CSV table of C-alpha atoms in Angstrom, one decimal:
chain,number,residue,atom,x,y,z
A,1,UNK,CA,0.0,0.0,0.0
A,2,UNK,CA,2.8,2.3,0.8
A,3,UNK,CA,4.4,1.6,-2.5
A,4,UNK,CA,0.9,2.7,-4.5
A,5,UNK,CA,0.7,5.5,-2.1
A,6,UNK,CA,4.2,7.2,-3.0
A,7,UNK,CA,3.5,6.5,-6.8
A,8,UNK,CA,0.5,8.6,-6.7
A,9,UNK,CA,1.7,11.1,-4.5
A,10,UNK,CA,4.1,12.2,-7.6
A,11,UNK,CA,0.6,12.4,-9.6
A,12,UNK,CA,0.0,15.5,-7.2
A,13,UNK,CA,2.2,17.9,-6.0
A,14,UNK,CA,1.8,20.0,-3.7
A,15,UNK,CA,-2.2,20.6,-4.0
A,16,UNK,CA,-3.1,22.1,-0.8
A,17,UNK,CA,-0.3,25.6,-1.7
A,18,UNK,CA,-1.9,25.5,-5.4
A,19,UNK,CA,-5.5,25.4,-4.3
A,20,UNK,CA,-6.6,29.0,-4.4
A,21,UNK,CA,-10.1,30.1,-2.9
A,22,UNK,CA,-10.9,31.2,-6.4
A,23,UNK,CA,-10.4,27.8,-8.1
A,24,UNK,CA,-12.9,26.6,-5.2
A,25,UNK,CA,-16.0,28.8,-6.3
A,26,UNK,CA,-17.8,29.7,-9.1
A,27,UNK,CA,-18.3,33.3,-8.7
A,28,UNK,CA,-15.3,35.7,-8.1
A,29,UNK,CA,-14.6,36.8,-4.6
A,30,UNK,CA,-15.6,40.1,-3.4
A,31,UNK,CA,-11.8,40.7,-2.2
A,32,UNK,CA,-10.9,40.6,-6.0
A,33,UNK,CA,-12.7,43.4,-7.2
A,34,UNK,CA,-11.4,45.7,-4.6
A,35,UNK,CA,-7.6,44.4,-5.2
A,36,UNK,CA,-7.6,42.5,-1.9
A,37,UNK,CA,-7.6,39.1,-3.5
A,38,UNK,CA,-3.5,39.1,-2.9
A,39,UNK,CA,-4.0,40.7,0.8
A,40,UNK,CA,-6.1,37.9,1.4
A,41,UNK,CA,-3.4,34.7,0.2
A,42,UNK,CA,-0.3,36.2,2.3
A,43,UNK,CA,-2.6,37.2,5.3
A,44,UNK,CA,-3.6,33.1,4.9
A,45,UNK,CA,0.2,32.5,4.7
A,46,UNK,CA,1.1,34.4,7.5
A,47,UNK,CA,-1.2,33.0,10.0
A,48,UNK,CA,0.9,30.1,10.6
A,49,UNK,CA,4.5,29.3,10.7
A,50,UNK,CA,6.2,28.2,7.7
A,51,UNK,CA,7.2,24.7,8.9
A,52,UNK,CA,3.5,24.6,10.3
A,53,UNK,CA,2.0,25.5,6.8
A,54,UNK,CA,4.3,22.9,5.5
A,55,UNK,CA,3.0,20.2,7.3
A,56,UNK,CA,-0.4,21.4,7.1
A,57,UNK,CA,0.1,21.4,3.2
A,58,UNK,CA,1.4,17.9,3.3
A,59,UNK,CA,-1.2,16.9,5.4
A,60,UNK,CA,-4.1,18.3,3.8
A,61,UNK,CA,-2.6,16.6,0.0
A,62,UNK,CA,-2.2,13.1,1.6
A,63,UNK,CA,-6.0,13.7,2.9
A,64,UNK,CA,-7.0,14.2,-1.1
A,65,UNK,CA,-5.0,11.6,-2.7
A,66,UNK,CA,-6.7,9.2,0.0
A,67,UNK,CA,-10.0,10.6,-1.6
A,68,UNK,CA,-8.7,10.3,-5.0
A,69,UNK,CA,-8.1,6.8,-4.4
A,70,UNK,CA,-11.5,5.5,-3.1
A,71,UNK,CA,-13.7,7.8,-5.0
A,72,UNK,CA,-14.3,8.3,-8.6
A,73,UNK,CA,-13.3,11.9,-8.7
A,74,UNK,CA,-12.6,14.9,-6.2
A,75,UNK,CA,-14.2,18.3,-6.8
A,76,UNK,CA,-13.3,20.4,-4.0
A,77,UNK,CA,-15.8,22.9,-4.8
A,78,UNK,CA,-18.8,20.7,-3.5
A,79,UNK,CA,-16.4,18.7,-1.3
A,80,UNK,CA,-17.9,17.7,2.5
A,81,UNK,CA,-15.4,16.0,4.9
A,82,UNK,CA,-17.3,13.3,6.9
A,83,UNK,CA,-16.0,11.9,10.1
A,84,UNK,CA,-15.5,8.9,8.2
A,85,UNK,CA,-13.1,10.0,5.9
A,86,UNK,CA,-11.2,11.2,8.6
A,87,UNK,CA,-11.1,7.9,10.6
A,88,UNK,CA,-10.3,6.1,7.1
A,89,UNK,CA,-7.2,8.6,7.0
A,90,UNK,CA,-5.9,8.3,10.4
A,91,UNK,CA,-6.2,4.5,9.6
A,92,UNK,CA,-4.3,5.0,6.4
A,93,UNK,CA,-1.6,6.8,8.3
A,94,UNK,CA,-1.5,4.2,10.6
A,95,UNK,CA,-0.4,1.7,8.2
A,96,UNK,CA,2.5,4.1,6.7
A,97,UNK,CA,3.6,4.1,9.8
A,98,UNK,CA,3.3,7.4,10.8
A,99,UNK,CA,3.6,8.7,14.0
A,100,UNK,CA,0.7,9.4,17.1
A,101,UNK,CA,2.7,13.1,16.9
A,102,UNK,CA,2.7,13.3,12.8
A,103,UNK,CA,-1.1,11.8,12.3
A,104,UNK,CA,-2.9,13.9,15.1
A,105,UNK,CA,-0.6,17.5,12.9
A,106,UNK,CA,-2.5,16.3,9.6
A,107,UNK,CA,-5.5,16.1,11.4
A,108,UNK,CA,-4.7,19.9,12.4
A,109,UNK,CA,-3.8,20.7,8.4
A,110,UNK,CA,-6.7,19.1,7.0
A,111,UNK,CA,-9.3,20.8,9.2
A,112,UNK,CA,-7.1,24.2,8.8
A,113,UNK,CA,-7.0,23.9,5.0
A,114,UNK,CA,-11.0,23.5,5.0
A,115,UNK,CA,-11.4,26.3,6.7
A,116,UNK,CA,-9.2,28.3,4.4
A,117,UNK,CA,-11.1,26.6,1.8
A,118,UNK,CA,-14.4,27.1,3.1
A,119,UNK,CA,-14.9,23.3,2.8
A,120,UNK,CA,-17.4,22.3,5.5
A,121,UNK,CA,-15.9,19.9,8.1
A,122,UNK,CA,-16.8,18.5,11.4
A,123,UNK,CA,-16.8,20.1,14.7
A,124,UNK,CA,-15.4,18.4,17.6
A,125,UNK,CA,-18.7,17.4,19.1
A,126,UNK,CA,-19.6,15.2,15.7
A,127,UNK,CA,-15.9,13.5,16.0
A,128,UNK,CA,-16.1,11.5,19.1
A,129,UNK,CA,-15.1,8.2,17.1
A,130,UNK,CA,-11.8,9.8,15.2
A,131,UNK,CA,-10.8,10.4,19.0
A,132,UNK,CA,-11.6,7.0,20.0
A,133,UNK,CA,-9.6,5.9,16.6
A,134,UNK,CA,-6.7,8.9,17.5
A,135,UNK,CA,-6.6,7.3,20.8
A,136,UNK,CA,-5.7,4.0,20.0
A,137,UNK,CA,-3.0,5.2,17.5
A,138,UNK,CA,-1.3,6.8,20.4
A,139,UNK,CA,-1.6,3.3,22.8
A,140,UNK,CA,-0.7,1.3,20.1
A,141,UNK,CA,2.7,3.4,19.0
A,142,UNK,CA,3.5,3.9,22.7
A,143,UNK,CA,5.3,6.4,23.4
A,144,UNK,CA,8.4,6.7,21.3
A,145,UNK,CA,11.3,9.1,23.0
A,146,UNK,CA,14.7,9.7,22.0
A,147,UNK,CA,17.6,10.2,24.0
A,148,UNK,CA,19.0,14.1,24.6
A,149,UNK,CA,21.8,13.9,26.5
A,150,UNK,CA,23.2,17.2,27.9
A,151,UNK,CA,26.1,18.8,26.5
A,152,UNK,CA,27.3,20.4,29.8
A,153,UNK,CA,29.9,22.7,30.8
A,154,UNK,CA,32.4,19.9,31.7
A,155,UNK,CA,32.0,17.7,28.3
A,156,UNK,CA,33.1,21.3,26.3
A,157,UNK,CA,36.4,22.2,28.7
A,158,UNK,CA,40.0,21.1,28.5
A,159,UNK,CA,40.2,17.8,26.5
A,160,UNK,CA,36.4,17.7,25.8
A,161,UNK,CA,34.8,19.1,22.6
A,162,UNK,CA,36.0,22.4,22.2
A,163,UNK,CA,39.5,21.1,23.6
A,164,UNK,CA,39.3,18.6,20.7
A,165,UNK,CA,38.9,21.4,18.9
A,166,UNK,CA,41.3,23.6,19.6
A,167,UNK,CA,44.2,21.1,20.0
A,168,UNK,CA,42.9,20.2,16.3
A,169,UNK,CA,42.9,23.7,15.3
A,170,UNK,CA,43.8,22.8,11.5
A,171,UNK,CA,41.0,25.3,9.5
A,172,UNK,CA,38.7,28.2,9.7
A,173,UNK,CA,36.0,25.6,10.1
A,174,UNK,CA,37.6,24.5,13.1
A,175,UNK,CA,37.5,28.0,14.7
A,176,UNK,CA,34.0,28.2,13.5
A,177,UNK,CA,32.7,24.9,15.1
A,178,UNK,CA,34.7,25.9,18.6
A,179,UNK,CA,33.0,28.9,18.5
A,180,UNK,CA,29.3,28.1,17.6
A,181,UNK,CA,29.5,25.3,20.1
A,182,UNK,CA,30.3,27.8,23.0
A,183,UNK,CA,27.7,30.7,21.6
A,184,UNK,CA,25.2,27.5,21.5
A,185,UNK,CA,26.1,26.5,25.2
A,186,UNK,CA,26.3,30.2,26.5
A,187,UNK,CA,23.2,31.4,24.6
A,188,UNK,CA,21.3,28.8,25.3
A,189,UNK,CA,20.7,28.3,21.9
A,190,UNK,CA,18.2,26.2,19.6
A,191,UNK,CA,20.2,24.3,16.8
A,192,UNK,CA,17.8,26.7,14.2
A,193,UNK,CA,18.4,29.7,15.8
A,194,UNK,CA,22.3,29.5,14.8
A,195,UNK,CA,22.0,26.7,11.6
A,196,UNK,CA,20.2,27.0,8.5
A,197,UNK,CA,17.9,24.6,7.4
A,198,UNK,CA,18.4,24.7,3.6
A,199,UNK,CA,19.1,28.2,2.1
A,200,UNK,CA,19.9,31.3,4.0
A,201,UNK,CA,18.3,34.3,4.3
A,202,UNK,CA,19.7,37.1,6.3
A,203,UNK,CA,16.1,38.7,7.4
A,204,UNK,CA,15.9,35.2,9.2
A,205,UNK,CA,19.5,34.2,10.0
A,206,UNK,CA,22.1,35.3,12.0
A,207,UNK,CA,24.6,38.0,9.3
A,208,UNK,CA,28.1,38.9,10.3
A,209,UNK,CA,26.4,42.3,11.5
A,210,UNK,CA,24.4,40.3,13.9
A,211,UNK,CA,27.5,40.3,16.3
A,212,UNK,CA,28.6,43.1,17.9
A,213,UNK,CA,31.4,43.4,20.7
A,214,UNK,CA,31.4,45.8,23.1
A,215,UNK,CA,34.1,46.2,26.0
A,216,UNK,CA,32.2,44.2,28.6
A,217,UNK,CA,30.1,41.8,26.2
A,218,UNK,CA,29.3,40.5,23.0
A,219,UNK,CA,25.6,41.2,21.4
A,220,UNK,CA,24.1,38.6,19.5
A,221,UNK,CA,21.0,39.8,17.5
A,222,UNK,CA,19.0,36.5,16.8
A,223,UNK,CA,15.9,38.1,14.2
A,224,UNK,CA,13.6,35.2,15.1
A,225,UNK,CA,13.4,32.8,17.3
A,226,UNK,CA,10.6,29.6,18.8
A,227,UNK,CA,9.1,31.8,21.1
A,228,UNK,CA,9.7,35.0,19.4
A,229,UNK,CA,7.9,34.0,15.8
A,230,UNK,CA,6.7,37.5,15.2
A,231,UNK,CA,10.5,38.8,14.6
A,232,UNK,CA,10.5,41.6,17.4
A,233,UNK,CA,13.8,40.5,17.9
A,234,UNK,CA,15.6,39.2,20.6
A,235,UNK,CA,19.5,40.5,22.0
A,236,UNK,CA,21.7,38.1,24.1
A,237,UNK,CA,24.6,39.4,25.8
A,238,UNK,CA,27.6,37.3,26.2
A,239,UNK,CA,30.0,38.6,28.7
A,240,UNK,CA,33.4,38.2,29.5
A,241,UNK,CA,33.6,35.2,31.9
A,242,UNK,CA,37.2,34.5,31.9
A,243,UNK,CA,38.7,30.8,31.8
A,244,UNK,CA,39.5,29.2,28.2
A,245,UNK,CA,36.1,28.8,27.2
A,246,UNK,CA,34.8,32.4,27.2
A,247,UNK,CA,32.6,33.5,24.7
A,248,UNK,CA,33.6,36.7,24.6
A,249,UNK,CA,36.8,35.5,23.8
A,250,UNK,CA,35.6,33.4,21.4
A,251,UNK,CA,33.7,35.2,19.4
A,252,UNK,CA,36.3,38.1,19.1
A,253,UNK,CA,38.6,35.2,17.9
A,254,UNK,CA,36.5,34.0,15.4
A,255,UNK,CA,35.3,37.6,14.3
A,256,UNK,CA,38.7,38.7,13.6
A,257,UNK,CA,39.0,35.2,11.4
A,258,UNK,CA,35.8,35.9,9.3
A,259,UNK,CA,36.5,39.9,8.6
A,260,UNK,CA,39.6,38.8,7.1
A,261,UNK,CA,37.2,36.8,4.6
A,262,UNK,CA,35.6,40.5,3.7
A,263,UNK,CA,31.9,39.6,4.0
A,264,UNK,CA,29.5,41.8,3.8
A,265,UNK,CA,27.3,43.0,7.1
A,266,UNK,CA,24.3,40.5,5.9
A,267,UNK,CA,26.9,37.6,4.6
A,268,UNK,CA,25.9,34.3,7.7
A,269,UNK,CA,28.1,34.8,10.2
A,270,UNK,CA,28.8,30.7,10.8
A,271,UNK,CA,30.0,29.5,7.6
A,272,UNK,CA,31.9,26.4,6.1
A,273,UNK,CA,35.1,26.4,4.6
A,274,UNK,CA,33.9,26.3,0.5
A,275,UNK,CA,31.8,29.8,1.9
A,276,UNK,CA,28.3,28.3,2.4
A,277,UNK,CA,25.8,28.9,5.4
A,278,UNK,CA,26.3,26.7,8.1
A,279,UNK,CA,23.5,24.0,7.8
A,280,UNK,CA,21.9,22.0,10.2
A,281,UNK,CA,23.0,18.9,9.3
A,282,UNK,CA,26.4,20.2,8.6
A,283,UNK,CA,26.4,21.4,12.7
A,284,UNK,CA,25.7,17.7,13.1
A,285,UNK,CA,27.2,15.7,11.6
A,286,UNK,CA,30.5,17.5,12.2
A,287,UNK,CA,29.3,18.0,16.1
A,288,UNK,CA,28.8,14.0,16.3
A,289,UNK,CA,32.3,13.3,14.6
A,290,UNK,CA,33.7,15.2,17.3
A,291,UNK,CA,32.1,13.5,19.8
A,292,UNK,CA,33.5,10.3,18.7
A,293,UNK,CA,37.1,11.6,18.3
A,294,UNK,CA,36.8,12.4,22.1
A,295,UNK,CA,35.4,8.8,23.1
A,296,UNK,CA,31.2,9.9,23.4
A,297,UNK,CA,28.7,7.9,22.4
A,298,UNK,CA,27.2,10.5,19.6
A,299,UNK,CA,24.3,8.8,18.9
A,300,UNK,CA,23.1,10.1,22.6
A,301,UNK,CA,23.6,13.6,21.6
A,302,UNK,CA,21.4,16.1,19.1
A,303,UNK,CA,21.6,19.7,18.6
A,304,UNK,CA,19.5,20.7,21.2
A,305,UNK,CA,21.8,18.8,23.6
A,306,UNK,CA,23.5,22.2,24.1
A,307,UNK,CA,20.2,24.1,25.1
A,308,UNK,CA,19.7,21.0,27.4
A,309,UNK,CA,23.4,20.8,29.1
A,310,UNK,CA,23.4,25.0,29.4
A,311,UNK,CA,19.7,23.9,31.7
A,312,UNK,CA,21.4,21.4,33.8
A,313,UNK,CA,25.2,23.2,33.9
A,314,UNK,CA,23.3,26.2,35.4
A,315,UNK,CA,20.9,24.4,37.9
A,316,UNK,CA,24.2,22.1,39.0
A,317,UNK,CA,25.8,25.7,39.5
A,318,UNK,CA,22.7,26.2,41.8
A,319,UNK,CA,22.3,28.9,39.6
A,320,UNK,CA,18.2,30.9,40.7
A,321,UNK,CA,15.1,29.4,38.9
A,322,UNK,CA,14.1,32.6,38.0
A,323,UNK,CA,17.3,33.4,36.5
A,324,UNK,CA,17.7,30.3,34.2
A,325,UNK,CA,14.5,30.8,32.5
A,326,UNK,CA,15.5,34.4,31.8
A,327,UNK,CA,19.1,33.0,30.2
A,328,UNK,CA,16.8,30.3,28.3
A,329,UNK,CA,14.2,32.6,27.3
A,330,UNK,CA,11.8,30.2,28.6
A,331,UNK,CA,8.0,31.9,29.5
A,332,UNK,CA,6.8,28.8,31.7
A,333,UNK,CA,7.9,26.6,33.8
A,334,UNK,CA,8.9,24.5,30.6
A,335,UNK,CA,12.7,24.5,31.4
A,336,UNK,CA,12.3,22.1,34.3
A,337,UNK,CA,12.4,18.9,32.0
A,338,UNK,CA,15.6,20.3,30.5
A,339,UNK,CA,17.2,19.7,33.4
A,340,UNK,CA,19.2,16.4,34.0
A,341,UNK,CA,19.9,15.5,37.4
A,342,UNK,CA,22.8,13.4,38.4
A,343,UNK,CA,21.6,10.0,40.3
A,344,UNK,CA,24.3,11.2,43.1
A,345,UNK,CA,21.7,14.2,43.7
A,346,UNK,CA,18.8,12.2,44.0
A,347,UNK,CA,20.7,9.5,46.2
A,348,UNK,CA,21.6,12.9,48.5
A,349,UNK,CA,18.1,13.3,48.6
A,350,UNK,CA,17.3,10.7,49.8
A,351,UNK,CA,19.4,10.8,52.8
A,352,UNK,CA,18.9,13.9,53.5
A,353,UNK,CA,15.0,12.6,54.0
A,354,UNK,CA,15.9,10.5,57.1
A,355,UNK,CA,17.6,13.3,58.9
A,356,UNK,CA,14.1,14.8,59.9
C-alpha cells in the first residue's frame, strides 16, 4: 500500500499551496474586485509558521489523494469532509507508519485547509469516534522518546569538545565549530536559531552584523526565534567570563578570522570552509564526529543537547530558577524537564529525608 501510495503522490504535488479560494467557487470573490484578493493569500500565509504550513500542506494533500483513491473523482468545490473519511485517513496513516505526533498534525492541516477553503468539516462534538480511533494510534505506537543527552559545561572544557577542537585547530572551520558550540552552550541556543535549514536568508539568520562586541560583552541579535515567531527580535549578551572557554573570547577570535574573509554585514556569520551557510546537518554531523574523536557515544547527543546541558550546567551551578528561564528565554515553567539530574543528587536526597 505504501508503494501505491508514494506513486500517486508524484501524480500530485503540492495541491493544498496551489488550491486557491478562487479555483474553489464559481463566482469571483468580493476581495478581487477591490484588489484585496492578494492581501487575502499572504494574510492566509502568515497566520501560521512556515514549517506549520508545510506540514499542514502535506497533510491536507495526503487527505486528497486518499479521496482520490477511493472515489471516482474529487471536486473540491462541492467537497464535505465526513468523520468517516477522517477515521479512514488516520487508519491509512497508521499503516504508513506514521507517528501518534505526525497523524494527530494532519489532522490539524486538514481541518485548517477547510477552513481556508471554506470546505465544511466536522466540529469536535460530531468527532467523538476519530478520537476514539486517534486514541488507540497513540496506545498502540507507545510512546516513542529519544535520547537528549546534555552537553554540559564539563563535556566542552579542556580535552572535551572544544578542547578537541582547539588542539585540532587545523581550519577556519575548526574556529567556527569551537565557537558556535560555546555561543550555542552560553546562549542557550536552539540548533535553528544559529544553523540554517536549507538556504539562507539574512532577514531570518544570523549575518556577520548580527555580532557586535562591546568592551564588557558580546551582542548577538537572533531576528527570530521559537518563542519570538513574530521577529520583534531578541539581544543576548555574552559577557566576558574568563577561563578558556569564554565566549567573549571566542567570538572576538572568530570575528577577527571571518573579517579577514571581507563579507559583507548581511553575509551568515557561521560558515563552512567552500563559503556556504552553516546547515543544520552540517552542525551535526560535524558535532557527532567530534564526539566520537573524544570517546562519546554521539548517537546520545542532538543539537538541542547544548540548550539542554546549558539547563542542567546552570541548575548544577545552583544557579536561581528565575534566573535560568531568563538566560533560556523560557515563559513557563517549561525549562524544568531540560534539566538532567545526576543519580548522586537524588541518592543525597534521599538521605537527607531520614535526617528529619
Amino acid at each position: 500500500m505504501a508503494g501505491n501510495y508514494q506513486e500517486s503522490h508524484g501524480k500530485i504535488q503540492n495541491l493544498g499551496s496551489r488550491c486557491q479560494p478562487n479555483a474553489l467557487h464559481s463566482t469571483k470573490p468580493i476581495g478581487s474586485f477591490l484588489g484585496l484578493g492578494s492581501v487575502i493569500d499572504d494574510l492566509w500565509e502568515t497566520a501560521i509558521a512556515p514549517n506549520t504550513r508545510q506540514a499542514y500542506n502535506t497533510g491536507f494533500n495526503n487527505f486528497i489523494l486518499l479521496l482520490a483513491g477511493i472515489m471516482a473523482s474529487v471536486n473540491l468545490s462541492n467537497l464535505q469532509v465526513t468523520e468517516d473519511m477522517l477515521i479512514y485517513f488516520v487508519a491509512h496513516c497508521y499503516n504508513l507508519k506514521l507517528s501518534y505526533a505526525t497523524i494527530k498534525l494532519y489532522m490539524c492541516g486538514i481541518k485548517f485547509m477547510c477552513l481556508k477553503h471554506n470546505i465544511p468539516f466536522p466540529s469536535s462534538a460530531e468527532l467523538r469516534r476519530m478520537y476514539a480511533i486517534l486514541g488507540g494510534v497513540k496506545r498502540a505506537r507507545g510512546k516513542i522518546s529519544r535520547p537528549r543527552y546534555p552537553v554540559t559545561f564539563n563535556i566542552l572544557k579542556d580535552v572535551g569538545l572544544c578542547g578537541y577542537l582547539r588542539q585540532k585547530a587545523t581550519s577556519f572551520e575548526d574556529l567556527m565549530m569551537q565557537t558556535a558550540c560555546i555561543v550555542a552552550f552560553f546562549g542557550f541556543l536552539r540548533c535553528g536559531e544559529f544553523t540554517v535549514k536549507t538556504s539562507f536568508d539574512h532577514t531570518v539568520h544570523l549575518c556577520v552584523s548580527d555580532l557586535i562586541i562591546t568592551d564588557e560583552y558580546v551582542m548577538v541579535h537572533l531576528k527570530k526565534s521559537k518563542t519570538n515567531p513574530f521577529r520583534e527580535g531578541v539581544k543576548l549578551k555574552l559577557f566576558k567570563v574568563g577561563g578558556i572557554l569564554c565566549p567573549y573570547v571566542a567570538c572576538c577570535n572568530y570575528v577577527s578570522a571571518r573579517l579577514r574573509q571581507n563579507p559583507s554585514p548581511d553575509d551568515p556569520l557561521f560558515i563552512v570552509d567552500n563559503g556556504q551557510a552553516l546547515t543544520r546537518s552540517i552542525f551535526i554531523a560535524k558535532f557527532k564526529h567530534v564526539l566520537q574523536c573524544i570517546g562519546i557515544n554521539s548517537e546520545l547527543y542532538n543539537g538541542h543537547s547544548f540548550r539542554i546541558g546549558a539547563a542542567t550546567s546552570a541548575a548544577a551551578a545552583h544557579v536561581e530558577d528565575h534566573l535560568i528561564k531568563v538566560l533560556g528565554r523560557w515563559s513557563s515553567d517549561a525549562y524544568c524537564r531540560y534539566i538532567r539530574t545526576p543519580q548522586s543528587c537524588i541518592r543525597e536526597a534521599q538521605i537527607a529525608l531520614t535526617k528529619h
